[in-house]
Short mmCIF file of C-alpha atoms in Angstrom, two decimals:
data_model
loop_
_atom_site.label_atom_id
_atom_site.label_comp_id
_atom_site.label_asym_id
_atom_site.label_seq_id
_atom_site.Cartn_x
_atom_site.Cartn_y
_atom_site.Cartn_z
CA UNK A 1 80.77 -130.80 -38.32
CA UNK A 2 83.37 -128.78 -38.97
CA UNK A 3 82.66 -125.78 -41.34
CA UNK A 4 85.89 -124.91 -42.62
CA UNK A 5 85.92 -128.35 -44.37
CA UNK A 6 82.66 -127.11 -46.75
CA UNK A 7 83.00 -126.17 -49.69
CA UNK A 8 80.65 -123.50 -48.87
CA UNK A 9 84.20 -121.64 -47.15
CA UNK A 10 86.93 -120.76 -49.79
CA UNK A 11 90.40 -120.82 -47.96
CA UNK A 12 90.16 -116.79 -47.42
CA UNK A 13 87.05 -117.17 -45.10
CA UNK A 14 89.40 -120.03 -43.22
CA UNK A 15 92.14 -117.68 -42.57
CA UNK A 16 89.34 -114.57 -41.55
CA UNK A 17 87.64 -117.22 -39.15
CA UNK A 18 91.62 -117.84 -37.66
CA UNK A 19 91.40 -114.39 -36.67
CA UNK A 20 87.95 -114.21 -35.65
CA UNK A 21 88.53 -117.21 -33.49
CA UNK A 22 91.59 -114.84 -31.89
CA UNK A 23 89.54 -112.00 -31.07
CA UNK A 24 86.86 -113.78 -29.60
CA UNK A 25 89.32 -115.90 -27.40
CA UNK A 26 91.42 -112.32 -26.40
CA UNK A 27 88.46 -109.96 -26.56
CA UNK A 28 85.19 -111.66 -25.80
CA UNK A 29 85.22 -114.93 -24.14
CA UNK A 30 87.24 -113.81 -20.72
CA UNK A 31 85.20 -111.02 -19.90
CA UNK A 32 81.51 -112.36 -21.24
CA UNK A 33 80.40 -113.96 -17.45
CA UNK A 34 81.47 -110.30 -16.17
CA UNK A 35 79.05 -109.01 -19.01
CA UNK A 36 76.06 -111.41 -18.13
CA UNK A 37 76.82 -110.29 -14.07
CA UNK A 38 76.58 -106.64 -14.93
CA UNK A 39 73.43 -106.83 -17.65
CA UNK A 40 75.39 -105.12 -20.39
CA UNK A 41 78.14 -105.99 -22.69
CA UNK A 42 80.71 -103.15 -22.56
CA UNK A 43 81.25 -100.72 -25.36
CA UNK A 44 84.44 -101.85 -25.52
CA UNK A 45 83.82 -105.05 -27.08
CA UNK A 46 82.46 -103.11 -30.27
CA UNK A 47 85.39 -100.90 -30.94
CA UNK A 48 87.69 -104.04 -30.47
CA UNK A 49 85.61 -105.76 -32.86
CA UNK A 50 86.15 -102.89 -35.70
CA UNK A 51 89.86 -102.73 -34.78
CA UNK A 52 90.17 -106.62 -36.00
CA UNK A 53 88.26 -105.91 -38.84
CA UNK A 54 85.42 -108.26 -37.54
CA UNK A 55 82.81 -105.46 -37.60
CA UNK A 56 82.17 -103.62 -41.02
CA UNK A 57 82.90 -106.49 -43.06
CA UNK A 58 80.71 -105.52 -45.71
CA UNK A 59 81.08 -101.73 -45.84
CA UNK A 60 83.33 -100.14 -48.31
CA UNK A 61 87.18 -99.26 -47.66
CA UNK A 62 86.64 -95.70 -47.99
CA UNK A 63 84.48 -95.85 -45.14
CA UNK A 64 87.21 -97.98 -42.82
CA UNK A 65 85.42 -101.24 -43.82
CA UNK A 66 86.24 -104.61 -45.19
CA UNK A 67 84.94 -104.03 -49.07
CA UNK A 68 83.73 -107.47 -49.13
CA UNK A 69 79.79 -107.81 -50.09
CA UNK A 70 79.97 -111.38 -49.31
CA UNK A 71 77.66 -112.53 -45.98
CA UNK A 72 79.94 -115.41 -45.69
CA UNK A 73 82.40 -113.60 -43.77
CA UNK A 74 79.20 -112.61 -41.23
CA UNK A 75 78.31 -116.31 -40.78
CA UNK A 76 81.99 -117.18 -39.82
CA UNK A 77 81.56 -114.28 -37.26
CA UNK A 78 78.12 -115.93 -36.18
CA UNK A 79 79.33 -119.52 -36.13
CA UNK A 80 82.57 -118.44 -33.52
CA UNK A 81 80.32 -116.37 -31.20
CA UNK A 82 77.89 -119.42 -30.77
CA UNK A 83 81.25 -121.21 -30.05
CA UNK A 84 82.11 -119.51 -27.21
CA UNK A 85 78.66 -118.83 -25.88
CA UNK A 86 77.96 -114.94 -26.43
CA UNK A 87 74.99 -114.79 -27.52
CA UNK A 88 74.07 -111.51 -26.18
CA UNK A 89 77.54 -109.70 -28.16
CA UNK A 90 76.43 -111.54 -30.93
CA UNK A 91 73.04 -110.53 -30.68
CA UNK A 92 74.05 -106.57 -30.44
CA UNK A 93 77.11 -107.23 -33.29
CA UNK A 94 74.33 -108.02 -35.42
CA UNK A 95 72.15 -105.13 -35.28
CA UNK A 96 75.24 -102.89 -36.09
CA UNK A 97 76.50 -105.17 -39.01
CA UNK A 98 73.33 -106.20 -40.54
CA UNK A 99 70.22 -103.60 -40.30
CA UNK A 100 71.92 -100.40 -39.01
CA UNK A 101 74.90 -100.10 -41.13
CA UNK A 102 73.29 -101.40 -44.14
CA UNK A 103 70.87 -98.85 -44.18
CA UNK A 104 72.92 -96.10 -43.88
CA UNK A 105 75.84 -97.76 -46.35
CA UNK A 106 72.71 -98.17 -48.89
CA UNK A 107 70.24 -95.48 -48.08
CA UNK A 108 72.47 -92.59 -47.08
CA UNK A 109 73.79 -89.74 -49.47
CA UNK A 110 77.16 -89.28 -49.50
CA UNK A 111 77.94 -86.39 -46.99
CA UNK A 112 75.29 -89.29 -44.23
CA UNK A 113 77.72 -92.14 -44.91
CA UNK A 114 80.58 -90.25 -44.36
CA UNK A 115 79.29 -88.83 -40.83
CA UNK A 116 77.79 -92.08 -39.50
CA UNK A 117 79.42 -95.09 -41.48
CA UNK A 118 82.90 -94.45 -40.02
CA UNK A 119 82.00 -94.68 -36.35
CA UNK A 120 79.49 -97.85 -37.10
CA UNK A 121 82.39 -99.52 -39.04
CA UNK A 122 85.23 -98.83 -36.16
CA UNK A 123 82.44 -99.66 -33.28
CA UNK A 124 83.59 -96.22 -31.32
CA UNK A 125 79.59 -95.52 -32.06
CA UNK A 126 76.77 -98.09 -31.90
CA UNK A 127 73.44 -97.96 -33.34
CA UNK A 128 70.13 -99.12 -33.42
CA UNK A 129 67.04 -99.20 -34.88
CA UNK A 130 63.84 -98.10 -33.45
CA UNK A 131 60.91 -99.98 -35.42
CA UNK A 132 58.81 -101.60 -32.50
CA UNK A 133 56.32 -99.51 -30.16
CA UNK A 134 54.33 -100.81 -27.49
CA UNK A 135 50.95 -101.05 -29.71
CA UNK A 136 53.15 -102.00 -33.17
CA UNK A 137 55.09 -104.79 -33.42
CA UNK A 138 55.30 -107.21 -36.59
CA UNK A 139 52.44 -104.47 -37.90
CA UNK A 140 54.63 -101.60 -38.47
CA UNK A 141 51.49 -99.67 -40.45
CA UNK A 142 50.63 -99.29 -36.92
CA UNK A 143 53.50 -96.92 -36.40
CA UNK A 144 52.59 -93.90 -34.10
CA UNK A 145 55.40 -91.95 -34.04
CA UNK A 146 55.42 -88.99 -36.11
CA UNK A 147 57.93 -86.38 -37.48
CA UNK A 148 55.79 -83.33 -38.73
CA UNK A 149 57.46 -81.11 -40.58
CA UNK A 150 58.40 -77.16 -39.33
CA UNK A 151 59.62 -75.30 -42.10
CA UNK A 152 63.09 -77.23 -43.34
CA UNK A 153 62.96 -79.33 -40.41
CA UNK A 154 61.19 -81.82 -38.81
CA UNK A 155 60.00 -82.37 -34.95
CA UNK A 156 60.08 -86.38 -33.81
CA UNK A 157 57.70 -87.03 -31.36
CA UNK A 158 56.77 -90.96 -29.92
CA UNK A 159 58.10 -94.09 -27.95
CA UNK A 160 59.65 -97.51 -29.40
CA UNK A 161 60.03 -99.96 -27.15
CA UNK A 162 62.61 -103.49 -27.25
CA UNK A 163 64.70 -101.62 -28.88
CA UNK A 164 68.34 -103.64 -29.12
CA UNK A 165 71.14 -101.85 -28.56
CA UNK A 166 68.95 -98.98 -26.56
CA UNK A 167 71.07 -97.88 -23.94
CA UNK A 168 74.53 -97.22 -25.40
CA UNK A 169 73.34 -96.42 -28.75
CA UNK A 170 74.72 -93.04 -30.51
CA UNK A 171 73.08 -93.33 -34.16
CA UNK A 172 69.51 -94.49 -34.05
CA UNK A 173 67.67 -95.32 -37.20
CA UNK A 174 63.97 -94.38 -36.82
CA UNK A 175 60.60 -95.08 -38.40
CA UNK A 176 58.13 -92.48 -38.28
CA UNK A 177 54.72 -91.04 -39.80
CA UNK A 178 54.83 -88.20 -41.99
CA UNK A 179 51.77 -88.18 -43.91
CA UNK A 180 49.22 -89.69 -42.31
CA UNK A 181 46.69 -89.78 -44.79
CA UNK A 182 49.24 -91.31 -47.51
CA UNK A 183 48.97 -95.14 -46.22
CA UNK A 184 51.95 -97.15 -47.00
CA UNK A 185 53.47 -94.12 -48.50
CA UNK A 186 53.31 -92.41 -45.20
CA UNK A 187 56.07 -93.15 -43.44
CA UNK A 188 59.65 -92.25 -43.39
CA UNK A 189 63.29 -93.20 -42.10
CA UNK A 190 65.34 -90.71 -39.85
CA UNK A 191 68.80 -90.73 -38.38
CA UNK A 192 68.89 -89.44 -34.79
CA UNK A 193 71.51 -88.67 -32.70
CA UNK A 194 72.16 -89.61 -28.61
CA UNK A 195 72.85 -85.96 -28.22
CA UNK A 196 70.02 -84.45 -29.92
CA UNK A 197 67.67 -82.08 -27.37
CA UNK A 198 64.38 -84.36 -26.85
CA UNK A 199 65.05 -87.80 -27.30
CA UNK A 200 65.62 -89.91 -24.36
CA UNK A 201 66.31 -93.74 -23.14
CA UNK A 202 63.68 -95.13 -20.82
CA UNK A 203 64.23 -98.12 -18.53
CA UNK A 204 67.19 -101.36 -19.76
CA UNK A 205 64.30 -103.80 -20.18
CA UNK A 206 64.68 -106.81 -17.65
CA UNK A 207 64.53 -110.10 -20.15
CA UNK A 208 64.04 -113.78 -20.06
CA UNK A 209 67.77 -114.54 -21.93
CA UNK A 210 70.17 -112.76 -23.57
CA UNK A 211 70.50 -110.77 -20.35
CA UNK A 212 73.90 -109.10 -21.39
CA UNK A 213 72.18 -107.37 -24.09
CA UNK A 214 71.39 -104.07 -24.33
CA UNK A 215 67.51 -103.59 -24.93
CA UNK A 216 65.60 -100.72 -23.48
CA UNK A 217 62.35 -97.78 -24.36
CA UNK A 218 63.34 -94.69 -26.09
CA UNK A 219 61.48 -91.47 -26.30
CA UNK A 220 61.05 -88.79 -29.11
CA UNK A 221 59.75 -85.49 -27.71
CA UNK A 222 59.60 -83.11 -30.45
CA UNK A 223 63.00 -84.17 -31.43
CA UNK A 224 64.29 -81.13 -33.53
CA UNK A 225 66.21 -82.74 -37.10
CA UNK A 226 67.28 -81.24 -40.09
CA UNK A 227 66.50 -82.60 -43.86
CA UNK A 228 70.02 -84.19 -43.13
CA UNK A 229 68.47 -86.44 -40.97
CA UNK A 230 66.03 -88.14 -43.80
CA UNK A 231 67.26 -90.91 -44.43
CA UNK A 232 66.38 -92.00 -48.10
CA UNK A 233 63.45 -90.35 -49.75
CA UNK A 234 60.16 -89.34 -47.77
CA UNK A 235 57.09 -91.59 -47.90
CA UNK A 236 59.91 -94.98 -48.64
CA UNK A 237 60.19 -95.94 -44.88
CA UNK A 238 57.97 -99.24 -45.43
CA UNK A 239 59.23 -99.82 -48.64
CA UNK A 240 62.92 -99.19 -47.36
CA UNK A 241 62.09 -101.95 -44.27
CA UNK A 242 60.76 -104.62 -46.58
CA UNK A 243 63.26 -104.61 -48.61
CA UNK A 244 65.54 -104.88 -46.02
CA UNK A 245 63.81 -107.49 -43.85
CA UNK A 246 65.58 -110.46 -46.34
CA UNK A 247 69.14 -109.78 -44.82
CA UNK A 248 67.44 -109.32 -41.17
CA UNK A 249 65.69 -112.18 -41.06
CA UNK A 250 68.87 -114.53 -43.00
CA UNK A 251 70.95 -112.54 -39.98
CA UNK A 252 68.36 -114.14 -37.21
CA UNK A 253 68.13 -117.53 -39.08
CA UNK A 254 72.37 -117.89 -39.31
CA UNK A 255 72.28 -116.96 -35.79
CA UNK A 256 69.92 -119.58 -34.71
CA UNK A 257 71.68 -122.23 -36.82
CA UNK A 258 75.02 -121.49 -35.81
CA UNK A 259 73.60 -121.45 -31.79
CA UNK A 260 72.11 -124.91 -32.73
CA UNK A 261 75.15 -126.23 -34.29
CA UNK A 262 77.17 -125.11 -31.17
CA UNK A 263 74.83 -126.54 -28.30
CA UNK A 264 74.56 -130.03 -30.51
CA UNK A 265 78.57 -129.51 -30.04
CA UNK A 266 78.62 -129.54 -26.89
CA UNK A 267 76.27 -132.36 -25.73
CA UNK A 268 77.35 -134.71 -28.03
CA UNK A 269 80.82 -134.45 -26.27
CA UNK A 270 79.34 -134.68 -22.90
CA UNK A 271 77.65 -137.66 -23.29
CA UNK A 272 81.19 -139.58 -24.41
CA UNK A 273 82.81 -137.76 -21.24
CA UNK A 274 80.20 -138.64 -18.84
CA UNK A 275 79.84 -142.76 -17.82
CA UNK A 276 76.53 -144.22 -16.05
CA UNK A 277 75.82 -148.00 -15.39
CA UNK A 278 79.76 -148.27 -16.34
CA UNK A 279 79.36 -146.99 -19.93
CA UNK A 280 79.06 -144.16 -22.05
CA UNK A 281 76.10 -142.18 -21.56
CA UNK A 282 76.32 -141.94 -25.66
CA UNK A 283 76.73 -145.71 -26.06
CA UNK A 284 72.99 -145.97 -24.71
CA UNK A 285 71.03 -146.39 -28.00
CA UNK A 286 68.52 -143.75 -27.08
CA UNK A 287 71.06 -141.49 -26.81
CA UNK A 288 72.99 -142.30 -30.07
CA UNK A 289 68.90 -142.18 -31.85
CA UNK A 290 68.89 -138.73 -30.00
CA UNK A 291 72.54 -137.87 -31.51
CA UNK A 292 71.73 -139.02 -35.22
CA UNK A 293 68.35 -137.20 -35.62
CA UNK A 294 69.81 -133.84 -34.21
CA UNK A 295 73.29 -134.28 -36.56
CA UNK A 296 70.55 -135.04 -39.46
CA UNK A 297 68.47 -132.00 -38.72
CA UNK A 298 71.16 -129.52 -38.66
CA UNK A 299 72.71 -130.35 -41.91
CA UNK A 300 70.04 -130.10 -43.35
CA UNK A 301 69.28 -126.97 -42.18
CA UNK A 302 72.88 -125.61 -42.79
CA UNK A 303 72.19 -126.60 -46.94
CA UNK A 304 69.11 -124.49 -46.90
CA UNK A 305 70.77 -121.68 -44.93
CA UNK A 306 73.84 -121.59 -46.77
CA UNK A 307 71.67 -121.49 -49.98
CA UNK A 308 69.77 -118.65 -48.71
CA UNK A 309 73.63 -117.21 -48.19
CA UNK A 310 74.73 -117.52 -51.63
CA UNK A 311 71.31 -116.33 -53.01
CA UNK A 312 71.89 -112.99 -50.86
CA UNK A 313 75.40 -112.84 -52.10
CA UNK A 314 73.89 -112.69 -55.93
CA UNK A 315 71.17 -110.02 -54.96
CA UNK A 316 68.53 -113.10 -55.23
CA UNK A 317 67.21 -113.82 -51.65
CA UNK A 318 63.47 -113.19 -52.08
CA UNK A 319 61.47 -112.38 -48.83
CA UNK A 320 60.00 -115.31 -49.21
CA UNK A 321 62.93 -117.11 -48.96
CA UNK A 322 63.97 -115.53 -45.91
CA UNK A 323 61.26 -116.04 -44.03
CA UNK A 324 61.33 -119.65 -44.80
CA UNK A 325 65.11 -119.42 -43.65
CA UNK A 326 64.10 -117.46 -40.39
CA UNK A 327 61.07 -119.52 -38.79
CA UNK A 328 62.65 -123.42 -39.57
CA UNK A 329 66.48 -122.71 -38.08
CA UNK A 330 64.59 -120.48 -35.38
CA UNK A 331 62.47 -123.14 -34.11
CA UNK A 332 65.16 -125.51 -35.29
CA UNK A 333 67.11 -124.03 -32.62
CA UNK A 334 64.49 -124.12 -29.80
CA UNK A 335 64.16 -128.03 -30.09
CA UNK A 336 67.85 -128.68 -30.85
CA UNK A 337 69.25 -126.78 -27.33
CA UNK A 338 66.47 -128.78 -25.42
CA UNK A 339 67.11 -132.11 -26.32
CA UNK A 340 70.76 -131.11 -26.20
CA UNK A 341 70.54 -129.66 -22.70
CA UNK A 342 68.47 -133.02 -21.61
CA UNK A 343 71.54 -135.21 -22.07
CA UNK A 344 73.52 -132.88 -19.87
CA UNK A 345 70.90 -134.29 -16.66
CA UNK A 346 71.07 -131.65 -14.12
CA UNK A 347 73.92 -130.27 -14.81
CA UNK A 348 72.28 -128.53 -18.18
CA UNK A 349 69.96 -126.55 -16.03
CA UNK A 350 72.95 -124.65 -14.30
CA UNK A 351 74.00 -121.40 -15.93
CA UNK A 352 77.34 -121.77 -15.52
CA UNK A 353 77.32 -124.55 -18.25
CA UNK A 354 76.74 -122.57 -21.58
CA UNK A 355 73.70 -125.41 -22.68
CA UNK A 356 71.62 -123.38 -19.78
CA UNK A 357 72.34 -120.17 -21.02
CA UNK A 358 71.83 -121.26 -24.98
CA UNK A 359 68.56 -122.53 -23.32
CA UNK A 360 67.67 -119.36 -22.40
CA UNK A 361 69.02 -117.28 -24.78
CA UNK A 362 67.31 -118.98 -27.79
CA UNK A 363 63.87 -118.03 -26.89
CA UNK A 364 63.85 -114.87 -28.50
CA UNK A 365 64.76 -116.35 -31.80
CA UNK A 366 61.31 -117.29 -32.69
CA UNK A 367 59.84 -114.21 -31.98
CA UNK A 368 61.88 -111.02 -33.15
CA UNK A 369 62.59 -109.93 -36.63
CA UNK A 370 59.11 -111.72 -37.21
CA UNK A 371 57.06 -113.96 -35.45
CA UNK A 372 57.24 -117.75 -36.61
CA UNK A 373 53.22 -117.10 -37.40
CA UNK A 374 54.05 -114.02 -39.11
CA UNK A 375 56.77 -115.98 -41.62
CA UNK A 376 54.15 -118.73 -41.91
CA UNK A 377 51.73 -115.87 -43.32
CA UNK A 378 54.52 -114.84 -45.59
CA UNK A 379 54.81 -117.95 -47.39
CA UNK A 380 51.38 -118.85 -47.07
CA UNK A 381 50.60 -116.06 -49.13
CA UNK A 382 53.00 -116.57 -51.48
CA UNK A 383 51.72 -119.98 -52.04
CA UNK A 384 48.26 -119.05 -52.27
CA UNK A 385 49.19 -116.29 -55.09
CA UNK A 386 51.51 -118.98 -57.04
CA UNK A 387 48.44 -121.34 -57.05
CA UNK A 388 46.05 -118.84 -58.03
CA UNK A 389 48.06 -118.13 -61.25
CA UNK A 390 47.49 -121.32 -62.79
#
């Protein structure tokens, strides 16, 4: 499949994914097995992505970004870094681009997106946002971090764990209780900063895949922050996150699509370069079955997906949609990569082919951003209210 050939791509995305395709053959791909060797991805990487213009795509030009609101130009980004294998870049890329900078590009005043948006869009700073703790995961109402206010200020005090981009992050988005006896209405965004007197980073968490990637604990003791740190209005934070969890969740599902697409890619041209019993391991019919129902699967995953695109491009992606989106390419992925890394034989279970390390990278996919149960529940809601209706 080649995407460039959809209609889906007008010619401007072609010539955006020709220089995509260059920085990620100059900037990524010859230093990414260093990356993987050393557990982290330099910061590096992220300003060179903001000088091509790869990073900020969305955010306006007064803020040094690309003043395009079209997610297209994100899935070209998605579909080379699958290419090439960097999972774990992409996997931090997308955590600037598509929770941290929205949210400051949408909730921030004017005086917040001129601090913070600049460095986000150029990559010379890299955020994060600190949701999870180790007893709330897909149930943020659980949150136990608080910021209680002391006179014009407030004092941020509690731990978030799995937190991507944890280490070398310098603008950290942050969910916290401030009215405990308000419910859903009780919770609230901040903005903190790396240098700010009382936060901390804990351990780099030691993970099944994406090893290059950043992920680690943070700590909020008594975190001093001004009402310049809000971020939105008080008692929105939930609100804020659920409406936000559509472009998440289409960000997780492109990913997992794209990392399909990309591993399919790869084993189908093994199995025409590879010869046993004096033909083409692909000429075997089982093989060929294995081929057609994979090709099959992903296209028509990629309509859906690209859909879902379109639908966020016109302000229409429901959250319902999304999760739909999110748990079939997620999964999708999972059984894709393993039948794809089974035609490689033996050689797909050594890392230093990129089927192993798509293998274990993909894992994750079905689990952050919203479990595949938790997506199910989503819809299964949804369906449950629509029928009631009637």
């Amino acid at each position: 499949m080649n995407p460039s050939e959809m209609s889906f791509y007008q010619p401007d995305h072609d010539a955006f994914r020709v220089s995509v395709r260059e920085f990620v053959q100059r900037e990524i791909s010859p230093f990414y097995l260093e990356w993987e060797e050393q557990h982290l991805v330099d910061r590096t990487a992220f300003a060179a992505a903001g000088a091509a213009g790869v990073l900020g795509t969305r955010v306006e030009e007064a803020y040094g970004g690309g003043g395009t609101d079209d997610y297209r130009f994100r899935f070209i980004v998605a579909e080379e870094l699958a290419s090439a294998g960097a999972a774990s870049y992409s996997a931090g890329l997308a955590v600037q681009e598509d929770i941290v900078i929205p949210y400051v590009m949408e909730l921030g005043s004017e005086e917040q997106k001129r601090r913070w948006l600049p460095g986000l869009t150029s990559g010379n700073q890299l955020g994060a946002i600190a949701m999870t703790e180790p007893g709330a995961g897909s149930d943020l109402q659980g949150t136990r971090t608080t910021a209680v206010r002391d006179g014009d200020e407030w004092l941020i005090s509690g731990q978030k764990t799995f937190i991507t981009n944890g280490i070398q992050s310098d603008t950290i988005v942050v969910l916290a209780r401030t009215n405990p006896d308000a419910g859903s209405r009780g919770f609230s965004l901040f903005v903190v900063e790396a240098g700010d007197s009382g936060f901390s980073r804990g351990r780099k968490l030691d993970k099944i895949g994406l090893v290059a990637q950043d992920t680690a604990e943070l700590f909020f003791e008594k975190v001093r922050v001004g009402r310049d740190r809000l971020l939105g209005e008080e008692g929105n934070g939930l609100r804020y996150l659920m409406e936000r969890l559509p472009l998440e969740r289409l960000s997780i599902a492109v990913a997992a699509l794209c990392s399909a697409e990309a591993a399919y890619g790869w084993a189908r041209d093994y199995v025409f370069e590879r010869q046993a019993f004096s033909q083409d391991v692909g000429d075997f019919q089982t093989v060929r079955f294995t081929l057609a129902e994979i090709e099959t699967e992903l296209e028509v995953t990629r309509a859906y997906v690209e859909a879902a695109t379109l639908k966020l491009n016109r302000g229409s992606l429901t959250a319902v949609d999304a999760a739909k989106a999110k748990w079939w390419a997620s999964e999708l992925q999972q059984r894709v990569i393993n039948r794809s890394l089974q035609l490689f034989g033996g050689y797909g279970y050594m890392l230093e082919y990129p089927i192993a390390r798509a293998y274990r990278d993909a894992r994750i996919q079905t689990i952050y951003g919203g479990t595949t149960e938790i997506m199910k529940e989503i819809i299964g809601r949804d369906i449950a209210a629509r029928a009631k209706r009637r």
